[in-house]
Short mmCIF file of C-alpha atoms in Angstrom, two decimals:
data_model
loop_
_atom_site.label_atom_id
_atom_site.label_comp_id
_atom_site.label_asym_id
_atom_site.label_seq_id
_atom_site.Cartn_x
_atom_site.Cartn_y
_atom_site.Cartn_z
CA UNK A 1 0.00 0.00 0.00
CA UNK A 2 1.23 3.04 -1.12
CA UNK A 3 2.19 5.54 2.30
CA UNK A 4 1.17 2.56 4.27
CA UNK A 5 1.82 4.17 7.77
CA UNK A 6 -1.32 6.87 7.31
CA UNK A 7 -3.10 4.81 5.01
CA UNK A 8 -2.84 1.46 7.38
CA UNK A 9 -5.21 2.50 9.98
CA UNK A 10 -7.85 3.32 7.30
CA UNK A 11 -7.88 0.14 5.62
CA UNK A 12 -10.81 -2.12 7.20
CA UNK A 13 -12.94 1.13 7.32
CA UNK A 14 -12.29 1.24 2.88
CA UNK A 15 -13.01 -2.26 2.71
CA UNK A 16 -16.22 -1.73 4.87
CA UNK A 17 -16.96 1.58 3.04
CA UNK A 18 -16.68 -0.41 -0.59
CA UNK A 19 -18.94 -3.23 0.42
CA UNK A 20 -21.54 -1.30 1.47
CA UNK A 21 -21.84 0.54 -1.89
CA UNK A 22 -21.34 -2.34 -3.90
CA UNK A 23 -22.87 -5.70 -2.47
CA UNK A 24 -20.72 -8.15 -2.58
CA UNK A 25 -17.67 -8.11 -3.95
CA UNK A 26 -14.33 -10.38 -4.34
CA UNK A 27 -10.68 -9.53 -3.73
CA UNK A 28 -9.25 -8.60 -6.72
CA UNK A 29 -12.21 -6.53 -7.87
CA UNK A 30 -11.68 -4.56 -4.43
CA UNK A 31 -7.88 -3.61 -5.33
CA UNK A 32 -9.09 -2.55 -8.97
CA UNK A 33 -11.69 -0.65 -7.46
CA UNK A 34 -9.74 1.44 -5.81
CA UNK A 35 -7.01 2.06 -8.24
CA UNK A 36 -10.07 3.12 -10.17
CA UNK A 37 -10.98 5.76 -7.94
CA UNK A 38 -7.89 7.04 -6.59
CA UNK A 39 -6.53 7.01 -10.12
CA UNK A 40 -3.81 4.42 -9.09
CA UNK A 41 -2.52 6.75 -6.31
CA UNK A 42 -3.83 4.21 -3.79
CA UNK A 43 -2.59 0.45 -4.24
CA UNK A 44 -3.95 -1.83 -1.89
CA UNK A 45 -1.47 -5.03 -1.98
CA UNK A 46 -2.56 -8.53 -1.87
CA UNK A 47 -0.67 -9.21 1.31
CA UNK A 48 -2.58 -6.48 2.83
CA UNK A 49 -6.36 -7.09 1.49
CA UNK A 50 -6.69 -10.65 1.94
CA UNK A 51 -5.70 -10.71 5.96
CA UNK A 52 -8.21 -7.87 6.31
CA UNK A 53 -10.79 -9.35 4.89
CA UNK A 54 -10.32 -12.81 6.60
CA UNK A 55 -10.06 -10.83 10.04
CA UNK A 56 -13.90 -9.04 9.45
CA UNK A 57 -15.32 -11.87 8.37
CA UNK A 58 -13.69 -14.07 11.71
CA UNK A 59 -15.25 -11.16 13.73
CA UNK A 60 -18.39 -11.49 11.89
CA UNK A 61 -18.37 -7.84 10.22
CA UNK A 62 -18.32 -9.77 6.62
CA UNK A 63 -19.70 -12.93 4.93
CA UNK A 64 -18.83 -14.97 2.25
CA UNK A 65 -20.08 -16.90 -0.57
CA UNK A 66 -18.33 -18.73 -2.78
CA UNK A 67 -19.77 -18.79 -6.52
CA UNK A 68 -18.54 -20.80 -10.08
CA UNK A 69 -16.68 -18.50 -12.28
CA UNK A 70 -16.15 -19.87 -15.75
CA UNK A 71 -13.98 -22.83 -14.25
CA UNK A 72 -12.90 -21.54 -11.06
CA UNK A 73 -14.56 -20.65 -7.60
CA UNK A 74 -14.53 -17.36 -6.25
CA UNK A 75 -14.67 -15.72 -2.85
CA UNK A 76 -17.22 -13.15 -2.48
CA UNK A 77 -17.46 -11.25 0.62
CA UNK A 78 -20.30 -9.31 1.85
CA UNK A 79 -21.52 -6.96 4.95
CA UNK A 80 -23.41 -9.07 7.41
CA UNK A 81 -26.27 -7.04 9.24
CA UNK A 82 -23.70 -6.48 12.31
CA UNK A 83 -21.44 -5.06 9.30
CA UNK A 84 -23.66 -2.58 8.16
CA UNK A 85 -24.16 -0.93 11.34
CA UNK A 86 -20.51 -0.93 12.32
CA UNK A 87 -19.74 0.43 8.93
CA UNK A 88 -22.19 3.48 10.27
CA UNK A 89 -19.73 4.12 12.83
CA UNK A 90 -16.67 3.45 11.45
CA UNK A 91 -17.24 6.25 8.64
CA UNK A 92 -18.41 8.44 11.37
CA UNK A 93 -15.14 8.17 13.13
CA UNK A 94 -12.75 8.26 10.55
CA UNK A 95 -14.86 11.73 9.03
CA UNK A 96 -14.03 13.20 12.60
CA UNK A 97 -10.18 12.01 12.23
CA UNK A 98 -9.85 13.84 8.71
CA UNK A 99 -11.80 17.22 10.29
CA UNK A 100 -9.36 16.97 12.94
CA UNK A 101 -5.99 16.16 10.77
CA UNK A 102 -7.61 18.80 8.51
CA UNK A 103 -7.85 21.73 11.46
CA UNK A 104 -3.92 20.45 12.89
CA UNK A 105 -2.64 20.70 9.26
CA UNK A 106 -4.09 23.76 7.88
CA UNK A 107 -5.50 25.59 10.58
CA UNK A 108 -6.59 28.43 8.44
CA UNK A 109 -8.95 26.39 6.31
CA UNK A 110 -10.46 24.39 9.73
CA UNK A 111 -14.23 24.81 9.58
CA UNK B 1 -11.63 -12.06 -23.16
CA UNK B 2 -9.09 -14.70 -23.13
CA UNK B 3 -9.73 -17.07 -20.41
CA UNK B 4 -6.88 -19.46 -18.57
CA UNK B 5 -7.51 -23.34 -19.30
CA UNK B 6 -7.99 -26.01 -16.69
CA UNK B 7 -4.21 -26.71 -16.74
CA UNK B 8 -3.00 -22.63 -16.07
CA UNK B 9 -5.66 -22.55 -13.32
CA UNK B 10 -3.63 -26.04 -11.63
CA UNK B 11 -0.26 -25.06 -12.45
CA UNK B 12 -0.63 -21.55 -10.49
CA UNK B 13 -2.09 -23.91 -7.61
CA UNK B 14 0.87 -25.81 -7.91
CA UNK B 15 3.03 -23.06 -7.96
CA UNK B 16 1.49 -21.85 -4.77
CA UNK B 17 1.46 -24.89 -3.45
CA UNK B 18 5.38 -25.20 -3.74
CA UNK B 19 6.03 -21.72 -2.43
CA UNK B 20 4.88 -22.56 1.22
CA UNK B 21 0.99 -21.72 0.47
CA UNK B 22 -0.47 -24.91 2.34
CA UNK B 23 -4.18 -23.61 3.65
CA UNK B 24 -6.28 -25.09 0.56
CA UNK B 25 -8.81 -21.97 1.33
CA UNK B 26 -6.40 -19.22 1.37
CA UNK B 27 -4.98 -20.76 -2.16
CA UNK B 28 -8.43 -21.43 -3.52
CA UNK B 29 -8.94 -17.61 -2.64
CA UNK B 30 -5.56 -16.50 -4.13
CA UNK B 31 -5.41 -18.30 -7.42
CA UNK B 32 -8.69 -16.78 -8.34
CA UNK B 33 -6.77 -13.42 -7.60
CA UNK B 34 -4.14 -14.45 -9.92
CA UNK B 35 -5.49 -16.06 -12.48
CA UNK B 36 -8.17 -13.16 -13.01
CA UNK B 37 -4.71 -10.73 -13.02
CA UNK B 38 -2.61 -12.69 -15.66
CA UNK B 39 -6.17 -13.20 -17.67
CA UNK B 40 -6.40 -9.34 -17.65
CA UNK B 41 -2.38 -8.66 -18.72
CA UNK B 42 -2.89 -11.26 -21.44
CA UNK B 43 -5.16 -9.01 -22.96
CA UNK B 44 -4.19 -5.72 -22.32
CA UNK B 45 -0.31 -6.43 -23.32
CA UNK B 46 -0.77 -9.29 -25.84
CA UNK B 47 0.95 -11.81 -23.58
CA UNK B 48 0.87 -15.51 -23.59
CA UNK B 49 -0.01 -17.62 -20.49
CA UNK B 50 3.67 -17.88 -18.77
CA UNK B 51 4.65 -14.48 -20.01
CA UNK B 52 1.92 -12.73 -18.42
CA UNK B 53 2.09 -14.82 -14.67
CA UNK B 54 5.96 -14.44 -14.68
CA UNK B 55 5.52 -10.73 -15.22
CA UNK B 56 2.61 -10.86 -12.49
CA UNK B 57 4.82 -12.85 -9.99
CA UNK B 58 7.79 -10.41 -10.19
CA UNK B 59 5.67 -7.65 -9.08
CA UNK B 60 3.50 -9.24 -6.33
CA UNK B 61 4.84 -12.22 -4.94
CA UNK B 62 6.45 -10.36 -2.06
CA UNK B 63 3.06 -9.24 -1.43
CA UNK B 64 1.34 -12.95 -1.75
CA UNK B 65 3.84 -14.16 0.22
CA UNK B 66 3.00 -11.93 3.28
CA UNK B 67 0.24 -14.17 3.35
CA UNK B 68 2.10 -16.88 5.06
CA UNK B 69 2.36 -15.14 7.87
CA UNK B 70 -0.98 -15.25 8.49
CA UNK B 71 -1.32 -17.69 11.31
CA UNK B 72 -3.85 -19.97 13.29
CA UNK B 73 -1.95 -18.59 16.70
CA UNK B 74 -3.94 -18.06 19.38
CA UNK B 75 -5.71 -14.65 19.65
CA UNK B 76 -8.29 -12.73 21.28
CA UNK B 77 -10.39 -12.63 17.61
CA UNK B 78 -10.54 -16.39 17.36
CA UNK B 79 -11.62 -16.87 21.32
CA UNK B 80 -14.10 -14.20 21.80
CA UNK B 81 -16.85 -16.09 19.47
CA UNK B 82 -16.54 -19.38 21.68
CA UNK B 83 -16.75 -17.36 24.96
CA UNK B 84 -20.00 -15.41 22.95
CA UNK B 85 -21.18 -19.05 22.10
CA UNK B 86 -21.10 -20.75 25.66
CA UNK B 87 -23.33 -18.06 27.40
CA UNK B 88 -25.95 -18.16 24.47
CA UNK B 89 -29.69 -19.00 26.32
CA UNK B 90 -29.76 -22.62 24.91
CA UNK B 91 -26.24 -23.69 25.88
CA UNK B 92 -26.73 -21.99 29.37
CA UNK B 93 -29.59 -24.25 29.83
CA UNK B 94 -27.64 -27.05 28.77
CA UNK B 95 -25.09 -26.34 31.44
CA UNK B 96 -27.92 -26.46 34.18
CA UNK B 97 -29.14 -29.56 33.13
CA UNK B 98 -25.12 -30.99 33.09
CA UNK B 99 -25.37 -29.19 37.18
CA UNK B 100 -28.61 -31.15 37.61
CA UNK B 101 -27.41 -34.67 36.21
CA UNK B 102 -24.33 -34.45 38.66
CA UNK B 103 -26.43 -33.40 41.27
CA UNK B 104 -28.69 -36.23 40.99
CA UNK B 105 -27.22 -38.76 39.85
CA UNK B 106 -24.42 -39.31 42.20
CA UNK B 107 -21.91 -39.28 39.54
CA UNK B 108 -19.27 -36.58 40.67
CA UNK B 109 -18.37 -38.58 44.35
CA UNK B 110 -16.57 -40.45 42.20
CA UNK B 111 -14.55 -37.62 40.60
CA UNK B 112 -11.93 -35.58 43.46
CA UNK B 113 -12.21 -31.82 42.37
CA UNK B 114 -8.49 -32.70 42.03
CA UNK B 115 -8.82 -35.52 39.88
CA UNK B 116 -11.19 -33.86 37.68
CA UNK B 117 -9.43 -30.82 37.16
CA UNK B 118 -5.27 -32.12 37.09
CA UNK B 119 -6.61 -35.68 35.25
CA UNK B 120 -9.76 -35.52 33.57
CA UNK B 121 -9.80 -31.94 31.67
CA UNK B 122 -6.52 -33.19 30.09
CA UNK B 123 -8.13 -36.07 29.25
CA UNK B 124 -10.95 -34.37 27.25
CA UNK B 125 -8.65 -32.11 25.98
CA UNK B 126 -6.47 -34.18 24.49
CA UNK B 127 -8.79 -36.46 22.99
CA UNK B 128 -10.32 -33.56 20.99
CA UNK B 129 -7.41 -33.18 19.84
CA UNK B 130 -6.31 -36.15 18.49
CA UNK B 131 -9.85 -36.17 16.95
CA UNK B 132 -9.02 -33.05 15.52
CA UNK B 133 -5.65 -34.19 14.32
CA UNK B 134 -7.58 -37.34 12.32
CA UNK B 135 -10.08 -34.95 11.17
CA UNK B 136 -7.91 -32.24 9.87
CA UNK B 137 -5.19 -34.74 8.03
CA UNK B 138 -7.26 -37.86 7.38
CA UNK B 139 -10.88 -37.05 6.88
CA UNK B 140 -10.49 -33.74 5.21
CA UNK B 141 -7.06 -34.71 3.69
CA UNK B 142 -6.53 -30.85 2.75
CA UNK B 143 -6.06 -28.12 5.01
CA UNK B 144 -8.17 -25.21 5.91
CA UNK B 145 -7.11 -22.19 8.06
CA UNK B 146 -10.46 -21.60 8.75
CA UNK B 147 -11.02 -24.41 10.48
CA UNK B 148 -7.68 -24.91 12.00
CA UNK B 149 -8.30 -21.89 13.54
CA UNK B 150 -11.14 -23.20 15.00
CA UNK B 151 -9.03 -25.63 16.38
CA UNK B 152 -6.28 -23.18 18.03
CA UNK B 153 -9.22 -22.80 21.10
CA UNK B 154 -8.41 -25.75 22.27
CA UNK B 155 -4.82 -24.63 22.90
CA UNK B 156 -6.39 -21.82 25.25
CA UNK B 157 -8.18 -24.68 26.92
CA UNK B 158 -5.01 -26.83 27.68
CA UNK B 159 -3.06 -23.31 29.07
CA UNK B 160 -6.11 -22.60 31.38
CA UNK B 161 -5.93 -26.19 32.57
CA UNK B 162 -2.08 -25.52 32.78
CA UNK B 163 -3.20 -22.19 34.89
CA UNK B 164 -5.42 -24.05 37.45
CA UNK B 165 -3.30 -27.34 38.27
CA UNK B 166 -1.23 -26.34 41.11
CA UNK B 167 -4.24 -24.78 42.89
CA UNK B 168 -5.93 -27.74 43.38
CA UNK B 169 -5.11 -30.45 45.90
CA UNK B 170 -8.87 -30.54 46.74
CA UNK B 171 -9.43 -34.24 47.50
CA UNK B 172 -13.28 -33.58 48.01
CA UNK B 173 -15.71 -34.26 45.10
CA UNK B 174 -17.63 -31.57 43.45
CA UNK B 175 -20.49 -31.72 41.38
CA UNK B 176 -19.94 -27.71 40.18
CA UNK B 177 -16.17 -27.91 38.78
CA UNK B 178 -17.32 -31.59 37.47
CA UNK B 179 -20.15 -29.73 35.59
CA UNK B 180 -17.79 -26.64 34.71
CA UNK B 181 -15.04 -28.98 33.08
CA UNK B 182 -17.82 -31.09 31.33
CA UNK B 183 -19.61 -28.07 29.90
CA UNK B 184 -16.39 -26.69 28.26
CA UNK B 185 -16.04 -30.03 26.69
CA UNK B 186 -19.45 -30.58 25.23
CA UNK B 187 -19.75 -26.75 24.73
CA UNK B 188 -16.34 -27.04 22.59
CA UNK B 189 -17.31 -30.07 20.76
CA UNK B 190 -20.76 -28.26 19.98
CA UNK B 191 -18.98 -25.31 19.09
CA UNK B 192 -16.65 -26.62 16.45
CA UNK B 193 -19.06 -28.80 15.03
CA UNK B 194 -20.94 -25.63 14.70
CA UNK B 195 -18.71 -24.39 12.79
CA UNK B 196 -18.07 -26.89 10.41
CA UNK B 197 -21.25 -26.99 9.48
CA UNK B 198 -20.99 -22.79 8.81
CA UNK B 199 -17.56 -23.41 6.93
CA UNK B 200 -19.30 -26.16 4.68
CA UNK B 201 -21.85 -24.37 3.81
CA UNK B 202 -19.49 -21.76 1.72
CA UNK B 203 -18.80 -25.14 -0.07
CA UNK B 204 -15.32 -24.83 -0.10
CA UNK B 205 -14.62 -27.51 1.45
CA UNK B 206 -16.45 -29.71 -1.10
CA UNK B 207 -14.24 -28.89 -4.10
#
């Protein structure tokens, strides 16, 4: 992940973000995703998306299904109703983190 | 869209496979990744099969590889759902009816609250896990970290036992810490089982 120190923290909370405005969704389609809308500033790695996304669904933020793609099966995860709810929050939080960073960094523009 | 064969799909298993990637789930999961990766370079560079993986691997497989380190260690994440599970209504009311059994039927005079706790816990705990040992190597014959994960609680289980032994030179019977020890047994057993059934349902395990 590109600037992975500032960007680490984030991660679960993009996942969670992601899920909930696309349904379900597998792994690689997540990294493309965002490449897509960060314009490839923002990488997310394989060794960093797939431990994520096995950690939610262990704490039963995510689900998965597994589906028959042309000749292979694929991993589809999804927000459970618990997900949903925490995703609520979790947006929430990190909003208040970048109004913060925003008022520290550039006081003059702090609203 | 050109689409990888049978054969590409098995050779970047095997490749896996052979670079320390042993949890058939988390390879299942990653050659899916791949595959759909190399299908997409093959198209937009004009590459053949071997071209476009090679050219894929050199990029990312410091990044796959991270995934090794993923472990089925003990941890908070994987313990918190079994502690969540044994206080559920139903399994509460199992454990009073384990308290009433031993209560009346005079089962537990037989059983010192040493004896039960030193001898008997270790006893259940490791015969789950030499049942889980069977199960994980000779009835599933591949290996999931899902379920061995799963299976990591019982490790917890053996350090509490560890924890309580040299407390207890009670020679007295007890029908509570008999109940206590058999609850965590049949709530374990319950719980996995569970959980297999959750895990199969994904049908990974079928393939």
């Amino acid at each position: 992940m590109k600037n992975s120190q500032l960007y680490k923290g984030s991660l679960n909370t993009i996942l969670m973000k992601l899920l909930e405005e696309n349904g379900k969704m597998y792994g690689y389609e997540i990294t493309q995703k965002v490449k897509e809308i960060t314009k490839g500033e923002l990488k997310i790695t394989e060794g960093a998306l797939y431990p994520a996304l096995h950690k939610l669904e262990a704490e039963g933020v995510l689900e998965v299904e597994v589906v028959q793609v042309d000749n292979r099966l694929r991993k589809y995860y999804k927000l459970t109703e618990k997900g949903s709810a925490e995703t609520v929050n979790k947006l929430a939080e990190l909003e208040e983190f970048i109004k913060n960073m925003q008022t520290i960094v550039n006081p003059k523009l702090s609203y | 869209m050109m689409q990888l064969s049978a054969e590409n799909l098995k050779f970047i298993d095997t490749y896996l496979q052979n670079s320390g990637v042993f949890y058939y789930d988390i390879r299942l999961e990653l050659v899916d990744h791949i595959a759909t990766a190399v299908e997409t370079k093959m198209n937009s560079d004009n590459l053949d099969f071997y071209n476009a993986f090679k050219n894929y691997m050199v990029e990312n497989k410091s990044s796959l590889m991270k995934l090794n380190k993923e472990s089925v260690g003990i941890s908070w994440q994987t313990l918190n759902p079994f502690l969540v599970f044994l206080i559920k209504p139903l399994m509460l009311v199992l454990a009073i009816a384990i308290y009433a059994f031993y209560s009346f039927v005079n089962v537990h005079s037989f059983f010192s609250e040493q004896f039960t706790i030193n001898e008997l816990f270790f006893v259940f705990i490791v015969s789950l896990a030499l049942f889980q040992i069977i199960y994980f190597h000779v009835l599933l014959k591949r290996r999931y970290f899902t379920i061995e994960k799963i299976g990591s609680i019982l490790g917890i289980l053996y350090y509490f036992q560890l924890f309580f032994v040299p407390a207890y030179e009670n020679k007295k019977s007890s029908a509570l810490t008999l109940s206590i020890i058999t609850y965590f047994f049949v709530g374990y057993v319950l719980y996995f089982y569970s959980k297999i059934i959750d895990f199969k349902k994904t049908k990974i395990i079928l393939h």
